[in-house]
Amino acid sequence: MKSGCCLDVPFVNLACADSELVGAVDNAIRRVVESARFILGEEVETFEREFAVYTGATHCIGVGSGLDALHLALRAMGIGPGDEVIVPSHTFIATWLAVSHCGAIPVPVEPSLPGFLIDPLRIEAALTERTKAILAVHLYGMPADMDAIIALAKRHGLKVLEDAAQCHGAYYGDRRIGAHGDAVAWSFYPTKNLGAMGDGGAVTCNDPELAERLRRLRNYGSCRKYVHEERGFNSRLDPIQAAVLGVKLRYLDGWNASRKRLADRYRQGLADTALVLPEVPAGNDHVWHLYVIRTTQRATLTEWLANRGVQTQTHYPIPPHLQAAYLDLGHQRGAFPVAESLADEVLSLPMWPHLDDAAQDHVIAAIRAFAR
Ligand SMILES: *Cc1c(COP(=O)(O)O)cnc(C)c1O
């Protein structure tokens, strides 16, 4: 039950972004309707070109979702039945599902605390002669340690796929995430830093053959109508979503700057509380898809905040290895203790580019009152 408070702070509010864009988005959608080109075509090609330029990759292939981007990228790399793919133990389940959809086996590797990202130092011990690829996830908006991961992959002859569903626009070194590994998979799910008004996804890469194979795989295994070189899928970025994304891409850097400012305000406002705040190692970029704190009192804090009109979420409450979907892999509770303790302790605070200072101050004050 909510006690008399004046401010409601939702976890995320997409309507704020949409009101900023309303005219431009209407025009983009009308353009698609008037073109009557509803599958692939110019709108999709234009966005693919713009997103490739933005990410610094040579190629961009628009697909139906982030999960499809991951799945088709692994297939295009030749991952198949019996292969093993290194995945983080702490991630959204789609990372693992993509591996399973190829008939391959996800092999979890723990993160290094206090961070949330896969620990490159622990990867080597998980490699077998069946390991074919490393799937690194730039979780919550911070790029994984790609230099170490790519060096390790080179040493062992492995492919590297990046799950960039949460880090549109982030830099790693002097280049944006987009083509450090062999391929990068993106989601345009509406709440992501770059989100469509429905499902959408893409793969970026620099390898023309990989790009060509992805164009086939998303389109029934065909590049020429009714000629099928392999057994493909139907997973194409929708032209209406491509048009919307083209409008939103122009705002992405500004929105990410706003997220960074809000993360800074959380850091200052919550610095002397008992919460474990997210750390960004020197030299790292972070585009704050989520602002995730850790606390051993998550259930009581969540309820305390809800009672004060503050919505939070948990990303994610059950690690993939303990999900019913992965019972058959036989992982027991205790097998990945870091992921399991993160699942118990992580809490995501309200974060979206148009969150205003007064609302955020209310969140900060409510947390401070809890800690007192
Ligand atoms: C959102 C997300 C996905 C899946 O993207 P969809 O477009 O929802 O299929 C995959 N991995 C991570 C880390 C995500 O956050």
Short mmCIF file of C-alpha atoms and ligand atoms in Angstrom, two decimals:
data_model
loop_
_atom_site.label_atom_id
_atom_site.label_comp_id
_atom_site.label_asym_id
_atom_site.label_seq_id
_atom_site.Cartn_x
_atom_site.Cartn_y
_atom_site.Cartn_z
CA MET A 1 0.00 0.00 0.00
CA LYS A 2 1.20 3.45 -0.88
CA SER A 3 1.35 6.05 1.86
CA GLY A 4 0.44 9.68 1.07
CA CYS A 5 3.26 10.85 -1.15
CA CYS A 6 3.16 13.46 -3.82
CA LEU A 7 5.39 12.02 -6.52
CA ASP A 8 5.08 8.85 -8.54
CA VAL A 9 8.29 7.80 -10.23
CA PRO A 10 7.82 4.99 -12.75
CA PHE A 11 10.75 2.73 -13.53
CA VAL A 12 10.80 3.95 -17.11
CA ASN A 13 8.55 6.30 -19.08
CA LEU A 14 8.74 5.97 -22.86
CA ALA A 15 5.99 8.51 -23.46
CA CYS A 16 8.41 11.31 -22.55
CA ALA A 17 10.69 10.42 -25.45
CA ASP A 18 7.77 9.97 -27.79
CA SER A 19 6.26 13.40 -27.12
CA GLU A 20 9.64 14.95 -27.99
CA LEU A 21 9.54 13.11 -31.32
CA VAL A 22 5.89 13.10 -32.17
CA GLY A 23 5.92 15.08 -35.43
CA ALA A 24 9.06 13.46 -36.83
CA VAL A 25 7.87 9.95 -36.00
CA ASP A 26 4.44 10.58 -37.53
CA ASN A 27 6.11 11.75 -40.73
CA ALA A 28 8.44 8.75 -40.82
CA ILE A 29 5.58 6.31 -40.39
CA ARG A 30 3.44 8.09 -42.99
CA ARG A 31 6.36 7.90 -45.45
CA VAL A 32 6.40 4.10 -45.09
CA VAL A 33 2.63 3.84 -45.43
CA GLU A 34 2.69 5.96 -48.59
CA SER A 35 5.58 3.99 -50.08
CA ALA A 36 3.55 0.78 -49.62
CA ARG A 37 6.89 -1.01 -49.22
CA PHE A 38 6.29 -3.07 -46.09
CA ILE A 39 9.11 -5.64 -46.19
CA LEU A 40 12.79 -4.57 -46.33
CA GLY A 41 13.35 -1.91 -49.03
CA GLU A 42 14.70 1.60 -48.80
CA GLU A 43 13.67 2.45 -45.22
CA VAL A 44 15.47 -0.59 -43.84
CA GLU A 45 18.51 0.01 -46.06
CA THR A 46 18.72 3.65 -45.01
CA PHE A 47 18.62 2.82 -41.32
CA GLU A 48 21.13 -0.02 -41.79
CA ARG A 49 23.51 2.44 -43.49
CA GLU A 50 23.07 5.08 -40.78
CA PHE A 51 23.47 2.66 -37.91
CA ALA A 52 26.58 1.14 -39.51
CA VAL A 53 28.10 4.62 -39.80
CA TYR A 54 27.08 5.45 -36.23
CA THR A 55 28.62 2.29 -34.76
CA GLY A 56 31.70 2.41 -36.98
CA ALA A 57 30.94 -0.97 -38.56
CA THR A 58 31.09 -1.67 -42.29
CA HIS A 59 27.84 -3.66 -42.39
CA CYS A 60 24.50 -3.58 -40.60
CA ILE A 61 21.77 -6.18 -41.12
CA GLY A 62 18.35 -5.39 -39.64
CA VAL A 63 16.50 -8.35 -38.12
CA GLY A 64 13.31 -8.99 -36.17
CA SER A 65 14.62 -8.81 -32.58
CA GLY A 66 17.68 -8.85 -30.37
CA LEU A 67 17.32 -12.58 -29.79
CA ASP A 68 17.21 -13.18 -33.55
CA ALA A 69 20.28 -10.94 -33.99
CA LEU A 70 22.22 -13.09 -31.51
CA HIS A 71 20.90 -16.38 -32.90
CA LEU A 72 21.47 -15.56 -36.58
CA ALA A 73 24.93 -14.08 -35.89
CA LEU A 74 26.00 -17.31 -34.18
CA ARG A 75 24.62 -19.35 -37.09
CA ALA A 76 26.37 -17.12 -39.61
CA MET A 77 29.61 -17.82 -37.71
CA GLY A 78 28.98 -21.52 -38.22
CA ILE A 79 28.00 -22.38 -34.65
CA GLY A 80 25.96 -25.58 -34.62
CA PRO A 81 25.01 -28.76 -32.74
CA GLY A 82 27.63 -30.02 -30.31
CA ASP A 83 29.54 -26.73 -30.22
CA GLU A 84 30.08 -24.88 -26.95
CA VAL A 85 29.81 -21.13 -26.57
CA ILE A 86 31.11 -19.21 -23.54
CA VAL A 87 28.37 -17.00 -22.06
CA PRO A 88 28.15 -14.90 -18.89
CA SER A 89 26.48 -16.62 -15.91
CA HIS A 90 24.88 -13.23 -15.14
CA THR A 91 22.87 -11.98 -18.13
CA PHE A 92 19.40 -11.82 -19.65
CA ILE A 93 18.33 -15.30 -20.73
CA ALA A 94 18.21 -14.32 -24.44
CA THR A 95 22.02 -14.52 -24.49
CA TRP A 96 21.79 -18.21 -23.62
CA LEU A 97 18.72 -18.92 -25.77
CA ALA A 98 20.55 -17.75 -28.89
CA VAL A 99 23.23 -20.40 -28.30
CA SER A 100 20.62 -23.10 -27.66
CA HIS A 101 18.69 -22.16 -30.80
CA CYS A 102 21.80 -23.12 -32.81
CA GLY A 103 21.83 -26.53 -31.14
CA ALA A 104 24.98 -25.49 -29.27
CA ILE A 105 25.61 -25.49 -25.51
CA PRO A 106 25.96 -22.30 -23.43
CA VAL A 107 28.92 -22.63 -21.03
CA PRO A 108 28.62 -20.08 -18.23
CA VAL A 109 31.52 -18.01 -16.88
CA GLU A 110 31.16 -15.84 -13.78
CA PRO A 111 31.58 -12.08 -13.57
CA SER A 112 34.26 -10.41 -11.47
CA LEU A 113 32.82 -8.51 -8.53
CA PRO A 114 32.21 -5.67 -7.87
CA GLY A 115 31.44 -5.41 -11.61
CA PHE A 116 28.70 -7.30 -13.39
CA LEU A 117 30.54 -8.36 -16.57
CA ILE A 118 32.12 -11.64 -17.60
CA ASP A 119 35.59 -12.09 -16.07
CA PRO A 120 38.09 -12.74 -18.89
CA LEU A 121 40.46 -14.39 -16.39
CA ARG A 122 37.90 -17.12 -15.75
CA ILE A 123 37.19 -17.92 -19.40
CA GLU A 124 40.25 -20.07 -20.06
CA ALA A 125 39.27 -22.67 -17.44
CA ALA A 126 35.88 -23.14 -19.17
CA LEU A 127 37.31 -23.85 -22.64
CA THR A 128 37.20 -27.35 -24.13
CA GLU A 129 38.04 -28.66 -27.61
CA ARG A 130 34.39 -28.05 -28.48
CA THR A 131 34.40 -24.34 -27.61
CA LYS A 132 33.80 -22.32 -30.78
CA ALA A 133 32.95 -18.81 -29.61
CA ILE A 134 32.77 -16.32 -26.76
CA LEU A 135 29.53 -14.37 -26.39
CA ALA A 136 30.39 -11.25 -24.38
CA VAL A 137 27.54 -9.10 -23.01
CA HIS A 138 27.88 -5.36 -22.45
CA LEU A 139 25.44 -5.61 -19.56
CA TYR A 140 23.58 -2.59 -18.15
CA GLY A 141 25.38 -0.27 -20.60
CA MET A 142 29.06 -0.88 -19.88
CA PRO A 143 31.28 -2.57 -22.47
CA ALA A 144 32.93 -5.84 -21.44
CA ASP A 145 36.73 -6.12 -21.39
CA MET A 146 37.00 -6.65 -25.15
CA ASP A 147 40.81 -6.36 -25.40
CA ALA A 148 41.28 -9.30 -23.04
CA ILE A 149 38.42 -11.28 -24.59
CA ILE A 150 39.61 -10.77 -28.17
CA ALA A 151 43.23 -11.60 -27.26
CA LEU A 152 42.07 -14.81 -25.60
CA ALA A 153 39.82 -15.69 -28.55
CA LYS A 154 42.72 -15.18 -30.98
CA ARG A 155 44.95 -17.44 -28.90
CA HIS A 156 42.37 -20.23 -28.99
CA GLY A 157 40.94 -19.69 -32.50
CA LEU A 158 37.48 -18.68 -31.24
CA LYS A 159 34.87 -16.33 -32.69
CA VAL A 160 33.68 -13.36 -30.62
CA LEU A 161 30.06 -12.19 -30.65
CA GLU A 162 29.02 -9.14 -28.60
CA ASP A 163 25.55 -8.82 -27.08
CA ALA A 164 25.09 -5.05 -27.29
CA ALA A 165 21.37 -4.99 -26.52
CA GLN A 166 22.00 -2.64 -23.60
CA CYS A 167 24.79 -0.37 -24.81
CA HIS A 168 23.89 1.59 -27.94
CA GLY A 169 26.35 4.43 -28.36
CA ALA A 170 28.94 3.32 -25.78
CA TYR A 171 32.61 3.71 -26.60
CA TYR A 172 35.23 1.05 -26.06
CA GLY A 173 38.63 2.66 -26.45
CA ASP A 174 38.36 5.30 -29.17
CA ARG A 175 35.63 3.51 -31.14
CA ARG A 176 31.97 2.94 -30.42
CA ILE A 177 30.80 -0.60 -29.79
CA GLY A 178 29.94 -1.94 -33.26
CA ALA A 179 32.74 -4.09 -34.65
CA HIS A 180 35.37 -4.95 -32.05
CA GLY A 181 34.49 -8.65 -32.08
CA ASP A 182 33.53 -10.65 -35.19
CA ALA A 183 29.93 -9.44 -34.92
CA VAL A 184 27.74 -7.37 -32.62
CA ALA A 185 24.07 -8.10 -31.93
CA TRP A 186 21.65 -5.29 -31.12
CA SER A 187 18.10 -5.15 -29.77
CA PHE A 188 15.74 -2.27 -30.44
CA TYR A 189 13.18 -3.40 -27.85
CA PRO A 190 11.28 -0.22 -26.88
CA THR A 191 13.01 0.39 -23.50
CA LYS A 192 16.57 0.02 -24.82
CA ASN A 193 18.77 3.12 -25.19
CA LEU A 194 17.81 3.06 -28.87
CA GLY A 195 14.33 1.54 -28.94
CA ALA A 196 11.74 1.05 -31.66
CA MET A 197 7.97 1.15 -31.23
CA GLY A 198 7.81 -2.62 -31.34
CA ASP A 199 10.37 -5.40 -31.75
CA GLY A 200 13.52 -4.96 -33.79
CA GLY A 201 17.17 -5.91 -33.88
CA ALA A 202 20.34 -5.76 -35.97
CA VAL A 203 23.79 -7.23 -36.40
CA THR A 204 26.82 -5.08 -37.20
CA CYS A 205 30.13 -6.47 -38.46
CA ASN A 206 33.06 -5.74 -40.76
CA ASP A 207 33.20 -9.08 -42.59
CA PRO A 208 31.37 -8.93 -45.97
CA GLU A 209 30.86 -12.72 -46.09
CA LEU A 210 29.34 -12.81 -42.63
CA ALA A 211 27.07 -9.90 -43.62
CA GLU A 212 26.00 -11.68 -46.80
CA ARG A 213 25.18 -14.85 -44.86
CA LEU A 214 23.12 -12.86 -42.35
CA ARG A 215 21.13 -11.26 -45.19
CA ARG A 216 20.32 -14.76 -46.41
CA LEU A 217 19.54 -16.20 -42.98
CA ARG A 218 17.02 -13.46 -42.15
CA ASN A 219 15.22 -14.03 -45.46
CA TYR A 220 14.48 -17.78 -45.89
CA GLY A 221 18.10 -18.47 -46.77
CA SER A 222 17.68 -16.54 -49.98
CA CYS A 223 19.31 -13.57 -51.67
CA ARG A 224 17.50 -14.04 -54.96
CA LYS A 225 13.77 -14.59 -54.89
CA TYR A 226 12.84 -18.29 -54.77
CA VAL A 227 16.49 -19.40 -54.83
CA HIS A 228 17.39 -20.85 -51.42
CA GLU A 229 21.01 -21.54 -50.62
CA GLU A 230 20.32 -22.68 -47.07
CA ARG A 231 17.48 -23.22 -44.61
CA GLY A 232 16.94 -19.71 -43.37
CA PHE A 233 14.43 -17.88 -41.22
CA ASN A 234 11.97 -15.03 -41.55
CA SER A 235 13.39 -12.29 -39.33
CA ARG A 236 13.56 -8.89 -40.99
CA LEU A 237 13.62 -5.44 -39.43
CA ASP A 238 10.19 -3.92 -40.13
CA PRO A 239 10.35 -0.79 -42.36
CA ILE A 240 8.06 1.17 -40.01
CA GLN A 241 10.40 0.36 -37.11
CA ALA A 242 13.42 1.24 -39.27
CA ALA A 243 11.87 4.64 -40.03
CA VAL A 244 11.18 5.27 -36.34
CA LEU A 245 14.71 4.18 -35.41
CA GLY A 246 16.16 6.54 -38.01
CA VAL A 247 14.45 9.45 -36.24
CA LYS A 248 15.49 8.29 -32.76
CA LEU A 249 19.12 7.65 -33.74
CA ARG A 250 19.61 11.42 -34.03
CA TYR A 251 18.67 11.79 -30.37
CA LEU A 252 20.69 8.87 -29.00
CA ASP A 253 23.84 10.77 -28.01
CA GLY A 254 21.80 13.43 -26.21
CA TRP A 255 19.77 10.80 -24.40
CA ASN A 256 22.92 8.93 -23.36
CA ALA A 257 24.41 12.18 -22.06
CA SER A 258 21.28 12.65 -19.99
CA ARG A 259 21.58 9.09 -18.62
CA LYS A 260 25.20 9.81 -17.64
CA ARG A 261 24.17 12.94 -15.81
CA LEU A 262 21.46 11.06 -13.93
CA ALA A 263 23.92 8.28 -13.02
CA ASP A 264 26.25 10.96 -11.65
CA ARG A 265 23.44 12.40 -9.55
CA TYR A 266 22.63 8.94 -8.16
CA ARG A 267 26.31 8.41 -7.35
CA GLN A 268 26.52 11.70 -5.47
CA GLY A 269 23.15 11.36 -3.78
CA LEU A 270 23.70 7.78 -2.61
CA ALA A 271 27.46 7.80 -1.96
CA ASP A 272 27.32 7.53 1.85
CA THR A 273 24.57 4.90 2.06
CA ALA A 274 25.01 1.16 2.65
CA LEU A 275 24.10 0.37 -0.97
CA VAL A 276 26.79 -0.99 -3.28
CA LEU A 277 26.79 1.45 -6.18
CA PRO A 278 27.85 0.53 -9.72
CA GLU A 279 31.52 1.19 -10.40
CA VAL A 280 32.95 2.37 -13.69
CA PRO A 281 36.68 1.59 -13.92
CA ALA A 282 38.82 4.53 -15.08
CA GLY A 283 38.84 4.84 -18.86
CA ASN A 284 35.57 2.90 -19.30
CA ASP A 285 32.46 4.30 -20.90
CA HIS A 286 28.97 3.49 -19.58
CA VAL A 287 25.68 4.51 -21.22
CA TRP A 288 23.52 3.53 -18.22
CA HIS A 289 20.82 1.45 -19.83
CA LEU A 290 20.19 0.49 -16.21
CA TYR A 291 21.39 1.93 -12.90
CA VAL A 292 21.86 -1.20 -10.83
CA ILE A 293 22.70 -1.12 -7.13
CA ARG A 294 23.30 -4.07 -4.80
CA THR A 295 21.77 -4.59 -1.38
CA THR A 296 21.21 -7.61 0.86
CA GLN A 297 17.90 -5.99 1.86
CA ARG A 298 16.40 -5.90 -1.61
CA ALA A 299 12.90 -7.15 -0.77
CA THR A 300 12.37 -4.61 2.03
CA LEU A 301 13.92 -1.74 0.05
CA THR A 302 11.77 -2.58 -2.99
CA GLU A 303 8.63 -2.47 -0.87
CA TRP A 304 9.73 0.68 0.98
CA LEU A 305 10.25 2.46 -2.35
CA ALA A 306 6.98 1.16 -3.82
CA ASN A 307 5.18 2.57 -0.78
CA ARG A 308 6.69 5.95 -1.66
CA GLY A 309 5.65 5.81 -5.30
CA VAL A 310 9.04 4.69 -6.62
CA GLN A 311 9.00 1.77 -9.06
CA THR A 312 12.08 -0.42 -9.30
CA GLN A 313 12.89 -3.60 -11.21
CA THR A 314 15.25 -6.53 -10.80
CA HIS A 315 17.58 -7.47 -13.66
CA TYR A 316 17.48 -10.43 -13.18
CA PRO A 317 15.97 -12.36 -10.26
CA ILE A 318 16.80 -15.91 -11.46
CA PRO A 319 20.08 -16.68 -13.24
CA PRO A 320 19.74 -18.62 -16.50
CA HIS A 321 21.38 -21.78 -15.10
CA LEU A 322 18.60 -22.09 -12.48
CA GLN A 323 15.73 -21.49 -14.91
CA ALA A 324 13.39 -24.39 -15.74
CA ALA A 325 14.35 -23.79 -19.38
CA TYR A 326 17.90 -24.97 -18.57
CA LEU A 327 17.18 -27.82 -16.14
CA ASP A 328 18.54 -30.30 -18.69
CA LEU A 329 22.04 -28.81 -18.47
CA GLY A 330 22.10 -30.11 -14.89
CA HIS A 331 23.57 -27.06 -13.17
CA GLN A 332 22.91 -27.16 -9.41
CA ARG A 333 22.28 -24.23 -7.09
CA GLY A 334 25.73 -23.17 -5.90
CA ALA A 335 27.38 -23.90 -9.24
CA PHE A 336 27.69 -20.19 -10.11
CA PRO A 337 27.70 -18.42 -6.75
CA VAL A 338 28.53 -14.94 -8.10
CA ALA A 339 25.58 -14.97 -10.50
CA GLU A 340 23.36 -16.39 -7.76
CA SER A 341 24.29 -13.70 -5.24
CA LEU A 342 23.82 -10.98 -7.88
CA ALA A 343 20.37 -12.39 -8.65
CA ASP A 344 19.55 -12.00 -4.94
CA GLU A 345 20.99 -8.50 -4.50
CA VAL A 346 20.65 -6.41 -7.68
CA LEU A 347 18.05 -3.67 -7.90
CA SER A 348 17.53 -1.29 -10.83
CA LEU A 349 16.54 2.28 -9.97
CA PRO A 350 14.38 4.49 -12.22
CA MET A 351 16.46 5.54 -15.23
CA TRP A 352 15.38 7.08 -18.51
CA PRO A 353 16.66 10.17 -20.34
CA HIS A 354 13.75 12.43 -19.42
CA LEU A 355 13.67 11.55 -15.72
CA ASP A 356 13.65 14.98 -14.10
CA ASP A 357 15.72 16.14 -11.15
CA ALA A 358 12.76 16.51 -8.78
CA ALA A 359 11.62 12.95 -9.42
CA GLN A 360 15.15 11.63 -9.05
CA ASP A 361 15.63 13.62 -5.83
CA HIS A 362 12.48 11.94 -4.53
CA VAL A 363 14.01 8.51 -5.29
CA ILE A 364 17.28 9.49 -3.60
CA ALA A 365 15.51 10.90 -0.53
CA ALA A 366 13.36 7.77 -0.21
CA ILE A 367 16.45 5.53 -0.32
CA ARG A 368 18.28 7.72 2.22
CA ALA A 369 15.28 7.55 4.55
CA PHE A 370 15.36 3.75 4.28
CA ALA A 371 19.04 3.52 5.10
CA ARG A 372 18.62 5.74 8.16
C1 LIG B 1 16.88 -7.10 -24.51
C2 LIG B 1 18.03 -8.04 -24.51
C3 LIG B 1 18.12 -9.10 -25.43
C4 LIG B 1 17.00 -9.52 -26.33
O1 LIG B 1 16.51 -8.55 -27.16
P1 LIG B 1 15.01 -8.69 -27.75
O2 LIG B 1 14.95 -7.63 -28.79
O3 LIG B 1 14.06 -8.46 -26.62
O4 LIG B 1 14.88 -10.05 -28.33
C5 LIG B 1 19.28 -9.85 -25.44
N1 LIG B 1 20.28 -9.62 -24.57
C6 LIG B 1 20.22 -8.63 -23.66
C7 LIG B 1 21.36 -8.42 -22.74
C8 LIG B 1 19.08 -7.82 -23.58
O5 LIG B 1 19.01 -6.86 -22.66
#
